[in-house]
Coordinates of C-alpha atoms and ligand atoms in Angstrom, one line a residue:
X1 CA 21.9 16.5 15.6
X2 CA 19.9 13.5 16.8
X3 CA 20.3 13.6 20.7
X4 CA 17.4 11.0 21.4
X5 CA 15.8 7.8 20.1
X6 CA 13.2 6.5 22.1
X7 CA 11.4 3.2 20.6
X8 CA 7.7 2.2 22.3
X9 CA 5.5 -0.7 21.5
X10 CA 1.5 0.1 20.5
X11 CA -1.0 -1.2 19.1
X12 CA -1.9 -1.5 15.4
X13 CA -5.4 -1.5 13.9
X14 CA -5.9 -5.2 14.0
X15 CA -5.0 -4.8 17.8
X16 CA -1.3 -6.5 17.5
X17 CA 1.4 -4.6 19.0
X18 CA 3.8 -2.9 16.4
X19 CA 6.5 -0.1 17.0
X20 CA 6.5 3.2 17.5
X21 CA 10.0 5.8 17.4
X22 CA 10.2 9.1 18.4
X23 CA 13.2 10.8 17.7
X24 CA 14.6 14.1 19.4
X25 CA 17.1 16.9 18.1
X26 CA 19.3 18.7 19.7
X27 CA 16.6 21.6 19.2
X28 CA 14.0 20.2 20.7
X29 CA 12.5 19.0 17.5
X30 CA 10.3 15.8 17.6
X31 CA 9.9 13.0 15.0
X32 CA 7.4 10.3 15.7
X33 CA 6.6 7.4 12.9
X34 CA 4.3 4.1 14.1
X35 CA 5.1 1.3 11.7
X36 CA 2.2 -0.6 9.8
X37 CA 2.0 -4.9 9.5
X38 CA 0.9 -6.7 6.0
X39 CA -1.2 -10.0 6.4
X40 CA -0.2 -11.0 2.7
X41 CA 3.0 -10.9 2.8
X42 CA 5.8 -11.4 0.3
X43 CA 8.2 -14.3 1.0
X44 CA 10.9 -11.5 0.7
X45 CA 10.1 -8.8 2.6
X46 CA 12.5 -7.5 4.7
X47 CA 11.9 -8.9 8.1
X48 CA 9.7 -7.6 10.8
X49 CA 10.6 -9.0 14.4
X50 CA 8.3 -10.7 16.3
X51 CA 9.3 -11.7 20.1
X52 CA 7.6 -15.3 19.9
X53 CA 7.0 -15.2 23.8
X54 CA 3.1 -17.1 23.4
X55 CA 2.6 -15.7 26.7
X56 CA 2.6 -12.0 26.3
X57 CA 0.4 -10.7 22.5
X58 CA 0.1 -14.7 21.6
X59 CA 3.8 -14.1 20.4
X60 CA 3.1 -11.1 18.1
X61 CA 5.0 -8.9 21.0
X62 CA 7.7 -6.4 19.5
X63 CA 10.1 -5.6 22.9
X64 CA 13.1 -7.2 21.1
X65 CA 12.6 -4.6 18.3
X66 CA 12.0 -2.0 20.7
X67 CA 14.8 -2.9 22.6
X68 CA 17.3 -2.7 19.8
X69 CA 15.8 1.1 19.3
X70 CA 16.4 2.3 22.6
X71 CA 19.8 -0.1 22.5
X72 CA 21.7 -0.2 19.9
X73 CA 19.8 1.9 17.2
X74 CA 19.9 5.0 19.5
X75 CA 23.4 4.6 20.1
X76 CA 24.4 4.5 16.6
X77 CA 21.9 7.4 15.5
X78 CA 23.1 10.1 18.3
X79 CA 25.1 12.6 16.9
X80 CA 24.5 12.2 13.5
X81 CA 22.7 14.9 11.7
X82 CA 19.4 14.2 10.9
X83 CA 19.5 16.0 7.6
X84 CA 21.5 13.5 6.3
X85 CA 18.8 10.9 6.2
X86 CA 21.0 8.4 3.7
X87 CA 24.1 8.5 6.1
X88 CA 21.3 7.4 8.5
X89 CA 19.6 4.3 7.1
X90 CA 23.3 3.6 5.9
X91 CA 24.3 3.6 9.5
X92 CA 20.9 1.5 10.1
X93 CA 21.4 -0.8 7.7
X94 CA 25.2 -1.7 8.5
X95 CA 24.3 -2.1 12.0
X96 CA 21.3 -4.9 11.5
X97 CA 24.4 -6.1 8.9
X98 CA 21.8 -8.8 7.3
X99 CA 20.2 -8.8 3.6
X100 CA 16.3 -9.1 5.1
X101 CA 17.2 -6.5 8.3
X102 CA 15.8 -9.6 10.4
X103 CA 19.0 -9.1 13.2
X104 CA 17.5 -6.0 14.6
X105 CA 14.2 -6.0 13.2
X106 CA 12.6 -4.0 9.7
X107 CA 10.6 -3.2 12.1
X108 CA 12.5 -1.4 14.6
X109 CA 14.7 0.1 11.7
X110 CA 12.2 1.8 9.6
X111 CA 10.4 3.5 12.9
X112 CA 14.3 5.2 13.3
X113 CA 14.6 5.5 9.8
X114 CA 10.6 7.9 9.2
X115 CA 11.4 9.7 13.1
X116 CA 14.1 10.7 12.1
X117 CA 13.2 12.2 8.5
X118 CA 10.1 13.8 10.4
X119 CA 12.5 15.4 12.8
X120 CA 14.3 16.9 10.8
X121 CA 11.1 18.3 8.7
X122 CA 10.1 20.0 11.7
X123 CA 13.5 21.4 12.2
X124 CA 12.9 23.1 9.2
X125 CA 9.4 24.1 10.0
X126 CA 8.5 22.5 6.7
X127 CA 5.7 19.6 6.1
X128 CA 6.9 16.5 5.5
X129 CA 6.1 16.3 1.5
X130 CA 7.6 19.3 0.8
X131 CA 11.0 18.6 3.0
X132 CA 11.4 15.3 1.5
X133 CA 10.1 16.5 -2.1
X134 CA 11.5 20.2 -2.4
X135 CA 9.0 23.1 -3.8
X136 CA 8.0 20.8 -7.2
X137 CA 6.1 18.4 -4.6
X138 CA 2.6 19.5 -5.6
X139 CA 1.0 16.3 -7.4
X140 CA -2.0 15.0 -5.2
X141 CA -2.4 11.2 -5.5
X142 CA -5.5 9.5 -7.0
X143 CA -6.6 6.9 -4.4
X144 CA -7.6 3.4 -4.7
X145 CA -10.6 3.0 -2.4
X146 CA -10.8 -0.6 -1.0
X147 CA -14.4 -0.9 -1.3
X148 CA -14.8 -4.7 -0.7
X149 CA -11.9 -6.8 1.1
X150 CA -11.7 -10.3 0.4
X151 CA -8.7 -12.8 0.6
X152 CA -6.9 -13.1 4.3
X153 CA -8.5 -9.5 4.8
X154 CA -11.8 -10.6 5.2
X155 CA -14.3 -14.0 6.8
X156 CA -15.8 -14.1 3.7
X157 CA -15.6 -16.8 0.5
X158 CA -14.1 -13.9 -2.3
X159 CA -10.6 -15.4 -3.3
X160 CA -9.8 -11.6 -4.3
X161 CA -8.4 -9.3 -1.9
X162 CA -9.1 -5.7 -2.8
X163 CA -11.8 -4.6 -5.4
X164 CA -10.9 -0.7 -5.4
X165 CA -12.3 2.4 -7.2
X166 CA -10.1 5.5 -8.3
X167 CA -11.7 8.2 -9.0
X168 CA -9.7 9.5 -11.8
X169 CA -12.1 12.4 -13.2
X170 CA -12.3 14.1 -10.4
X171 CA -11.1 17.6 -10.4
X172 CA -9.3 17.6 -7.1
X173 CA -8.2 15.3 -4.4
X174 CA -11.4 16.3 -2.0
X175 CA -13.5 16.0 -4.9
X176 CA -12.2 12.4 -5.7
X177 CA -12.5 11.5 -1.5
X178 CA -16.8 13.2 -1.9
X179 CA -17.2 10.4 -4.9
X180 CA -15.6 7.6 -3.4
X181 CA -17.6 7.8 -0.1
X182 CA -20.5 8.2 -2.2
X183 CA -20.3 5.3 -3.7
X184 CA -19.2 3.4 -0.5
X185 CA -22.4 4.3 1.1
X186 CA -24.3 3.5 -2.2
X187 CA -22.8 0.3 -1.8
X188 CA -23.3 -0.2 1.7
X189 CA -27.1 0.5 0.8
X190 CA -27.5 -1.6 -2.3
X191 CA -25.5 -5.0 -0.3
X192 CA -27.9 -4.1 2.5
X193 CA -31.0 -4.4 0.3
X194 CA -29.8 -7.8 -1.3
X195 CA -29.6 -9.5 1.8
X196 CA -25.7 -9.5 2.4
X197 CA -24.3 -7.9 5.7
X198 CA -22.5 -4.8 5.7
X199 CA -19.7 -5.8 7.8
X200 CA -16.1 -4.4 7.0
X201 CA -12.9 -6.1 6.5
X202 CA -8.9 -5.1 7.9
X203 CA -9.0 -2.3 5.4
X204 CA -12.5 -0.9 6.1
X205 CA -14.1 -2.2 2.8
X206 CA -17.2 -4.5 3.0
X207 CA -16.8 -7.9 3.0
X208 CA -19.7 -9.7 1.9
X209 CA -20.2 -12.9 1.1
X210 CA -20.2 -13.0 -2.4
X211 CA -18.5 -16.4 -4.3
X212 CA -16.9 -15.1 -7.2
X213 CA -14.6 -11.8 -8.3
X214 CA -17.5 -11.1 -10.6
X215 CA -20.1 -10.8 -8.5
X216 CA -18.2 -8.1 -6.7
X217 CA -17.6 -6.2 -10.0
X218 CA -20.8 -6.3 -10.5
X219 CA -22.0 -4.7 -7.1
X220 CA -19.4 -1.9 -7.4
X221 CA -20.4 -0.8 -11.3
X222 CA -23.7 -0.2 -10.4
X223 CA -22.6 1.8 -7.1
X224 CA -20.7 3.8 -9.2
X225 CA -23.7 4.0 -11.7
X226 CA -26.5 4.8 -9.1
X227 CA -24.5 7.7 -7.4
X228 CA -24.4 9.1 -10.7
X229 CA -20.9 8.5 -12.2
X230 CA -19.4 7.1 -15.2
X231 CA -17.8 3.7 -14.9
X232 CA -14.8 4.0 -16.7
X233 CA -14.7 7.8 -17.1
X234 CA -15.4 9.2 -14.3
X235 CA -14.3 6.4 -11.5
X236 CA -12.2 2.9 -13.0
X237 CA -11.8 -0.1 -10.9
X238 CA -8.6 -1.4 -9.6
X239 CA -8.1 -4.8 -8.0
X240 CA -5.4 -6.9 -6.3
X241 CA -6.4 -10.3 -6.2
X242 CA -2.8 -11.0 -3.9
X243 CA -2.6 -13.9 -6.3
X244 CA 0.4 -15.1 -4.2
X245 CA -1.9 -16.5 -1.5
X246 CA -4.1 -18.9 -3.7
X247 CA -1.2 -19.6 -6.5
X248 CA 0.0 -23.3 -5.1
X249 CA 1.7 -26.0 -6.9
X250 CA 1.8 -24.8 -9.8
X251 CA -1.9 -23.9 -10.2
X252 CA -4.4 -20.9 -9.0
X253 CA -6.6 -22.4 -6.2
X254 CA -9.8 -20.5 -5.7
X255 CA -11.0 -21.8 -3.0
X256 CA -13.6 -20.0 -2.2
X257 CA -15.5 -20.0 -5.9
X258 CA -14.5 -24.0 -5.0
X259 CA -12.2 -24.3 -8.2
X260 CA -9.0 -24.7 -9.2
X261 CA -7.3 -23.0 -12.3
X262 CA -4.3 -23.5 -14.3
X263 CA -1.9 -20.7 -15.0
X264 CA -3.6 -20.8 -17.9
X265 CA -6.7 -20.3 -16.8
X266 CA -5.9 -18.2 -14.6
X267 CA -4.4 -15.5 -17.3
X268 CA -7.4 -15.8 -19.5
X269 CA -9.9 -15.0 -16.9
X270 CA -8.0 -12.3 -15.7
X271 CA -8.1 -11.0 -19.1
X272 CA -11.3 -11.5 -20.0
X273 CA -12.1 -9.7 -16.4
X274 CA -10.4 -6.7 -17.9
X275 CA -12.2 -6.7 -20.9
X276 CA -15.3 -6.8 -18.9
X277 CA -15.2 -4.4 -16.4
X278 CA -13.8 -0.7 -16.7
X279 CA -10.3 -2.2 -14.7
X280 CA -7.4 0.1 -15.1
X281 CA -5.1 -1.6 -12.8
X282 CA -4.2 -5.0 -11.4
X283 CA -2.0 -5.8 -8.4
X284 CA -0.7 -9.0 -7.9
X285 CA -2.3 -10.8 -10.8
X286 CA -0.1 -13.4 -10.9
X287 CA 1.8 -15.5 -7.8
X288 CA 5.2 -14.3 -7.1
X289 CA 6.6 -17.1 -8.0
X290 CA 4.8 -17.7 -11.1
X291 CA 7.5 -15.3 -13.0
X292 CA 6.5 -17.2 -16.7
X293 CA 2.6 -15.9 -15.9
X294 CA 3.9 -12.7 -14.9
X295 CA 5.5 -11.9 -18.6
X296 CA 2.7 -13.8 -20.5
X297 CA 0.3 -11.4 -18.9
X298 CA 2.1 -8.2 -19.3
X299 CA 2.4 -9.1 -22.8
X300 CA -1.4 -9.7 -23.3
X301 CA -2.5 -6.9 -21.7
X302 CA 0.0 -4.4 -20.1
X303 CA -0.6 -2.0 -22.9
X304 CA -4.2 -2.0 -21.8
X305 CA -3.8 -2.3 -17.6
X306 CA -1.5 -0.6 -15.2
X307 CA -0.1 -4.1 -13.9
X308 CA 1.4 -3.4 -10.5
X309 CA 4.1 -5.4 -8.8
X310 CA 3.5 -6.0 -4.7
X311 CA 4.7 -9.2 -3.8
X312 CA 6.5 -9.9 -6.6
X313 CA 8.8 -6.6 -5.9
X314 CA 8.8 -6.1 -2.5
X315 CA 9.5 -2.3 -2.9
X316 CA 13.3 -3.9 -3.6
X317 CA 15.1 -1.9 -5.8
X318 CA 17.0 -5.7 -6.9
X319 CA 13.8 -7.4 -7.6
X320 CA 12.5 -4.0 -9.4
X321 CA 15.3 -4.1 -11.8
X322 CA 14.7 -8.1 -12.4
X323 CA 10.9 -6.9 -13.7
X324 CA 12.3 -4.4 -16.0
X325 CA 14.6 -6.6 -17.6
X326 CA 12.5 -8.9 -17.4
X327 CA 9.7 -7.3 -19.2
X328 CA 7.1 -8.1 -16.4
X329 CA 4.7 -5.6 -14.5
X330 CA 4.6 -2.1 -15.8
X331 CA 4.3 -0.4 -11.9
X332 CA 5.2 -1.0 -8.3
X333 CA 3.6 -0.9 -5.2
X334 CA 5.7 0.9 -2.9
X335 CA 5.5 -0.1 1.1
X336 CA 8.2 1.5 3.2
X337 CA 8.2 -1.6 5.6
X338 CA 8.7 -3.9 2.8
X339 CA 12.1 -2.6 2.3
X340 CA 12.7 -1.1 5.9
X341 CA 14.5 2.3 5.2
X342 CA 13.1 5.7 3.5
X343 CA 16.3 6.4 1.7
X344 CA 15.7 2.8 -0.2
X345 CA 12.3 3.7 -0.9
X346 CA 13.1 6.7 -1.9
X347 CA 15.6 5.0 -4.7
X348 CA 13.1 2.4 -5.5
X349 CA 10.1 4.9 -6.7
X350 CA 12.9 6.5 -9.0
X351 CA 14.3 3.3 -10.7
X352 CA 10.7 2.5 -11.4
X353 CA 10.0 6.1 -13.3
X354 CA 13.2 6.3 -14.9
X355 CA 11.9 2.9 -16.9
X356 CA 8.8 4.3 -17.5
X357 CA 7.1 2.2 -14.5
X358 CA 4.5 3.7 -12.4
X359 CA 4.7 3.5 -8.7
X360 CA 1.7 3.6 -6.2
X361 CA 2.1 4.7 -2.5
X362 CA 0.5 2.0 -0.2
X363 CA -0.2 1.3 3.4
X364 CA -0.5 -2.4 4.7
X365 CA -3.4 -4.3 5.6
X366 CA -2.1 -3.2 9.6
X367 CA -2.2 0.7 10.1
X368 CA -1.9 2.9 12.7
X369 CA -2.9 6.6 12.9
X370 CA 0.3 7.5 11.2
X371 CA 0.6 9.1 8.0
X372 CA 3.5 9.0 6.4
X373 CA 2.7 7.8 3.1
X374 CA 0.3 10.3 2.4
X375 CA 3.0 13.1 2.6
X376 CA 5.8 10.6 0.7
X377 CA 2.9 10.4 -2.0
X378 CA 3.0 14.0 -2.7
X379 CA 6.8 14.0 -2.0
X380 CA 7.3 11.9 -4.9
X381 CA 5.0 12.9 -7.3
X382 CA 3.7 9.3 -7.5
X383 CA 0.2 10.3 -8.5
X384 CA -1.2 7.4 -6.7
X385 CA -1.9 6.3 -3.7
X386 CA -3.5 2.6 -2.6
X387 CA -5.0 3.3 1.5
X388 CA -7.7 1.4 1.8
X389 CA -11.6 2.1 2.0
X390 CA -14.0 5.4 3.4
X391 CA -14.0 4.0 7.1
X392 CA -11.9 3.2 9.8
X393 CA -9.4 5.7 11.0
X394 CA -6.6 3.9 10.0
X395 CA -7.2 4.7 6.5
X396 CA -9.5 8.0 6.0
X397 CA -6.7 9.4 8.6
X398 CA -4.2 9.2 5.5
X399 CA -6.9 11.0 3.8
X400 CA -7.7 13.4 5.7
X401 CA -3.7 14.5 5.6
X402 CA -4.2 14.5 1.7
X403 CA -7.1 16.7 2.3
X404 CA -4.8 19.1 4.7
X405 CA -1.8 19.0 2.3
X406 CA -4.4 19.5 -0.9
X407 CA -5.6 22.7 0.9
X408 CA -2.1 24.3 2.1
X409 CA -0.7 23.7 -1.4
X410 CA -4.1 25.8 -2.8
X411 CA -4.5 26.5 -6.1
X412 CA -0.8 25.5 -6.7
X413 CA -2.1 21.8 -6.0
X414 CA -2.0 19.6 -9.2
X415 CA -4.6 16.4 -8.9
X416 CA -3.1 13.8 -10.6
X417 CA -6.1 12.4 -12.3
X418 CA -6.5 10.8 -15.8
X419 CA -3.0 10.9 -16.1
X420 CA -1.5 8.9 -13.3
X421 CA -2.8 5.2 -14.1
X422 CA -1.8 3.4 -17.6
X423 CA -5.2 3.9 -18.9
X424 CA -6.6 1.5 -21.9
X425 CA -6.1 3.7 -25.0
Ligands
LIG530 P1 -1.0 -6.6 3.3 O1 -2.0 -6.3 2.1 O2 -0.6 -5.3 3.9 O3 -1.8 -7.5 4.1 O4 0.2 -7.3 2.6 C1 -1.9 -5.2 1.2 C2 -1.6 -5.7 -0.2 O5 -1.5 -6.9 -0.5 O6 -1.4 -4.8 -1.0
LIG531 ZN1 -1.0 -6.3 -2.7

């Protein structure tokens, strides 16, 4: 049984404080999960607490959601069993008793709600992927490598956010992690030599100063070309423009390129991106308001692209259902802090398969040396995983667990590959 919940504050990889849980069994078992930040956030996210006191972290302090873990939180967690992880976020979710978790915090209730599932994983003595996704969990993710940050992740003009490479031919996970920092470093090389700097953004991509999306796409085709693999084939591109942060009144405002575009627009030159590049997948395509765009562009090109819901889902098994119906997006991008609690997670990545969605595994934008979602990729089967770019700790450390897990699972390890994304037929 849970005997001890202990919440801490610490710092994130932008440097802002964020929370931290450990949780304690009766048997001396230890669970510890650091909860990540997003910069682009969706408008209904469930609710991370910030304390608002300018004078201690500028306001971004988290002791109120700390407080309520060692408060409240830990009294309503001790003495229940930590195996039964849905009685928990139940028990977490009645006691915040609001629809966005805002009373006690998302924050403070997902740290609870990860301790205490990696608690009980070590009171098994099991990994985390395989407690949480029995003996089938043996499907490594292909990642999406956030080469080049742009958007509120970067000091640069791109109006994009992530321009990614997935390196779906590879024959294993630590195959696919050699070709992406190869072509990272081709990259790095080839921006270097045509005068841009090197700098990275939050997510460890380069952010140069390129004006428009194709520009970018340009630079990462011919890194993937000059290290020797096969746009396409080998390695696809995936991008999240986080259309939500330019889409305003009613029209796409690229403010960077210096030009506005209707929804109209907008669609067609997404479209004609898709037919220009080797892009399997696109996140965020259209605002998350702009639902009309949202089904006009699945039914142009969702039989072509993976078309994954961030924003517009919120990892919200509700909103999830309203896309299906709906007949908008074909995927989801699943963030535990979006929704707050594993156990909804858990329920959203199934909805989403069950209607033939895909669902990708992603971190936020602020990390922390945790890595949860590496092991809940495997756990699920997902077969993808979106955790930023070949540098900074905060990402290669998810990674580098995909690496360990990839190696203990041995030759019963399945790479999810060619199969994972909606590839164009
Ligand atoms: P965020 O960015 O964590 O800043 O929201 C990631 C994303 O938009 O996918
Ligand atoms: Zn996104």
């Amino acid at each position: 049984a849970i005997s001890r919940v202990t919440g801490r504050q610490i710092l994130d990889s932008r440097g802002n404080p964020t929370v931290e849980v450990d949780v304690v069994l009766s048997d001396g078992s230890l669970g510890r999960a650091a909860v990540p930040s997003g910069a682009s956030t969706g408008s209904n996210e469930a609710v991370e607490l910030r304390d608002g006191d300018k004078s201690r972290f500028h306001g971004k302090g988290v002791r109120k959601a700390v407080e309520a873990v060692n408060g409240p939180i830990a009294e309503a967690l001790i003495g229940l069993e930590a195996e039964d992880q849905a009685r928990v976020d139940e028990t977490l979710i009645e006691l915040d008793g609001t629809p966005n978790k805002g009373r006690l915090g998302a924050n403070a209730i997902l740290g609870a709600s990860l301790a205490t599932v990696k608690a009980a994983a070590a009171a098994h003595r099991l990994p985390l992927y395989r407690y949480v996704g029995g003996v089938s969990a043996r499907i490594l993710p292909v990642p999406m490598m956030n080469i080049v940050n742009g958007g509120v992740h970067a000091d640069n003009l791109l109006d994009y956010q992530e321009f990614m490479i997935a390196p779906i031919g590879a024959p294993s996970f630590a195959e696919a992690v050699r070709m992406g920092s190869e072509v990272f470093h081709t990259l790095k090389k080839s921006l270097a030599a045509a005068g841009h700097n090197t700098n990275v953004g939050d997510e460890g991509g380069f952010a140069p100063n390129l004006g428009t999306a194709d520009e970018a796409l340009q630079f990462v085709v011919r890194a993937i070309e000059e290290t020797g693999y096969e746009p396409g084939n080998d390695i696809v591109i995936t991008l999240d423009p986080a259309a939500s942060e330019f889409f305003r009144d009613g029209v796409y405002d690229y403010a960077g390129e210096g030009r506005k575009r209707s929804i109209d627009e907008h669609l067609e030159y997404v479209a004609g991106l898709i037919e220009r590049y080797p892009i399997a997948s696109i996140e965020d395509p259209m605002g998350e308001d702009d639902i009309e765009g949202w089904k006009r562009l699945t039914a142009a090109v969702g039989s072509r692209a993976q078309l994954v819901g961030d924003d517009v889902f919120c990892t919200d098994v509700n909103r999830l259902r309203d896309g299906i119906q709906g007949g908008y997006a074909n995927s989801i991008l699943i963030k535990v802090n979006q929704i707050g609690t594993l156990t909804e997670t858990l329920t959203t990545v199934d909805t989403a398969h069950k209607a033939g969605y895909t669902a990708v595994m992603s971190h936020r934008s602020g990390e922390t040396e945790d890595t949860t979602i590496a092991d809940l990729a495997v756990a699920t089967g997902c077969g993808q995983i979106k955790t930023g770019s070949l540098s900074r700790s905060d990402r290669t450390s998810k990674y580098n667990q995909l690496i360990r897990i990839e190696e203990e699972l041995g030759d019963r390890a399945i790479y999810a590959g060619r199969g994972s994304l909606r590839i164009r037929s």
